[in-house]
Every structure is written in C-alpha cells, then in structure tokens.
XYZ file of C-alpha atoms in Angstrom:
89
model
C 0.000 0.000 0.000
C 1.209 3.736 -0.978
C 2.134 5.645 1.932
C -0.212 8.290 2.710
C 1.832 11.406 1.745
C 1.943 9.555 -1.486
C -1.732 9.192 -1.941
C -2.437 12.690 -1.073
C 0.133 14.362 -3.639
C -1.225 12.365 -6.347
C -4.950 13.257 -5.353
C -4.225 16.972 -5.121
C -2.133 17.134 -8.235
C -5.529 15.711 -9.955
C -7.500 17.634 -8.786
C -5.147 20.563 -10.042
C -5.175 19.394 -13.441
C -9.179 19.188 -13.779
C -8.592 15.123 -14.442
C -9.756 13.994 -11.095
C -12.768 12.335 -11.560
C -11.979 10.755 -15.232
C -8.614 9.406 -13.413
C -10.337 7.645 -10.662
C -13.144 6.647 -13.188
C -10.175 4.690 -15.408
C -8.632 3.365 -12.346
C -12.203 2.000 -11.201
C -12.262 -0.054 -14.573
C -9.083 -0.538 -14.746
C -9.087 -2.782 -11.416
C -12.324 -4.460 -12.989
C -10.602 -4.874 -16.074
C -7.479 -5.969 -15.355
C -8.171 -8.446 -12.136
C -4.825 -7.655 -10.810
C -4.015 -5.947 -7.316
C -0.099 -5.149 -8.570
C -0.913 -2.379 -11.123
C -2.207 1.021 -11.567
C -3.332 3.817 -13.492
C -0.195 6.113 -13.089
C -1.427 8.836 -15.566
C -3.809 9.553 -18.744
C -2.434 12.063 -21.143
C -3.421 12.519 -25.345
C -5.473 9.290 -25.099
C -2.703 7.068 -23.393
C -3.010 5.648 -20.296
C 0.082 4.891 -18.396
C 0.104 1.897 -15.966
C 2.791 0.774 -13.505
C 3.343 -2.536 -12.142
C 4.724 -3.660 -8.903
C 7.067 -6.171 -10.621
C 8.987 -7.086 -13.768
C 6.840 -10.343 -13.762
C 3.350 -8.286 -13.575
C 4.906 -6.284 -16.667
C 5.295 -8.771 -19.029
C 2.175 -10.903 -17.929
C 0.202 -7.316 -18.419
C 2.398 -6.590 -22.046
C 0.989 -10.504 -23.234
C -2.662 -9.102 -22.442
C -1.809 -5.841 -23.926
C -4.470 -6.105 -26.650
C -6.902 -7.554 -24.724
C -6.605 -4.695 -22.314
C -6.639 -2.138 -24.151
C -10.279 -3.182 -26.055
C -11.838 -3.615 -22.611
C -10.470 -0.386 -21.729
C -11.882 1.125 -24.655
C -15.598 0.010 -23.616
C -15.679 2.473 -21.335
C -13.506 5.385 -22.550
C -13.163 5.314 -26.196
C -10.850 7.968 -26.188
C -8.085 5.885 -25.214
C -5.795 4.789 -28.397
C -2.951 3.037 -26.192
C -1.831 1.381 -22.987
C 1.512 1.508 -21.660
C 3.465 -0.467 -18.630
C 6.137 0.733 -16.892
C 7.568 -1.209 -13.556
C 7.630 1.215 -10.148
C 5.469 2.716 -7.615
C-alpha cells in the first residue's frame, strides 16, 4: 500500500489538473478490467493511459494481455488509443 503522503500528492495534483474524476473513473475499470491488485493507473495524457506494475513479472504478464486490455479499456472510454506499462510505484 502507498504511503499516505503519497496518496495525497497524487490526489491533489488531480485535482489541479481538472482530471480527477476521469482518473479515478479509469482506475475503477481498470481494477475491474485488469483483475490484478499489482498495477495502476499512473497517468492519462493525449489518449494514453500509463500503468505501472509492482514487478517485472506483472509487466510482461500485463504486455501478453496488452491487446486484450486495451479493447476492454476502450468500452468504457473510447478515447483511449494506447496502454503503456512501466515497472515502479
């Protein structure tokens, strides 16, 4: 779990950037989507959404689904053209 001063720095810079509610929105369905508790919606930015994994292993299992991803993704927020994965907190 993100330490708290973590949490809140990435809430209030959301909120400062008017993407706040769309962000948590792809994050909802991205949990749903994605069935996997090591991963998260880092940012969303020109229709990409950027997603970092917890561990090398979680990156390439979540590069194999890629495509798979990326259409259930698109479901909900059309607007989003490509995924990618990046390892880190």
């Amino acid at each position: 779990m993100d330490p708290i001063k973590n949490i809140v720095s990435s809430v209030i810079g959301q909120m400062a950037s008017g993407q706040g509610a769309a962000f948590a929105d792809i994050q909802t369905v991205w949990t749903k989507v994605s069935k996997d508790q090591g991963s998260r919606v880092a940012d969303v930015k020109d229709g990409c959404v950027t997603i970092m994994a917890d561990s090398s292993m979680r990156l390439v299992r979540l590069n194999l689904n890629r495509g798979s991803l990326l259409k259930e993704l698109q479901k909900e927020f059309p607007s989003i053209k490509k995924i990618n994965f990046k390892v880190g907190q």
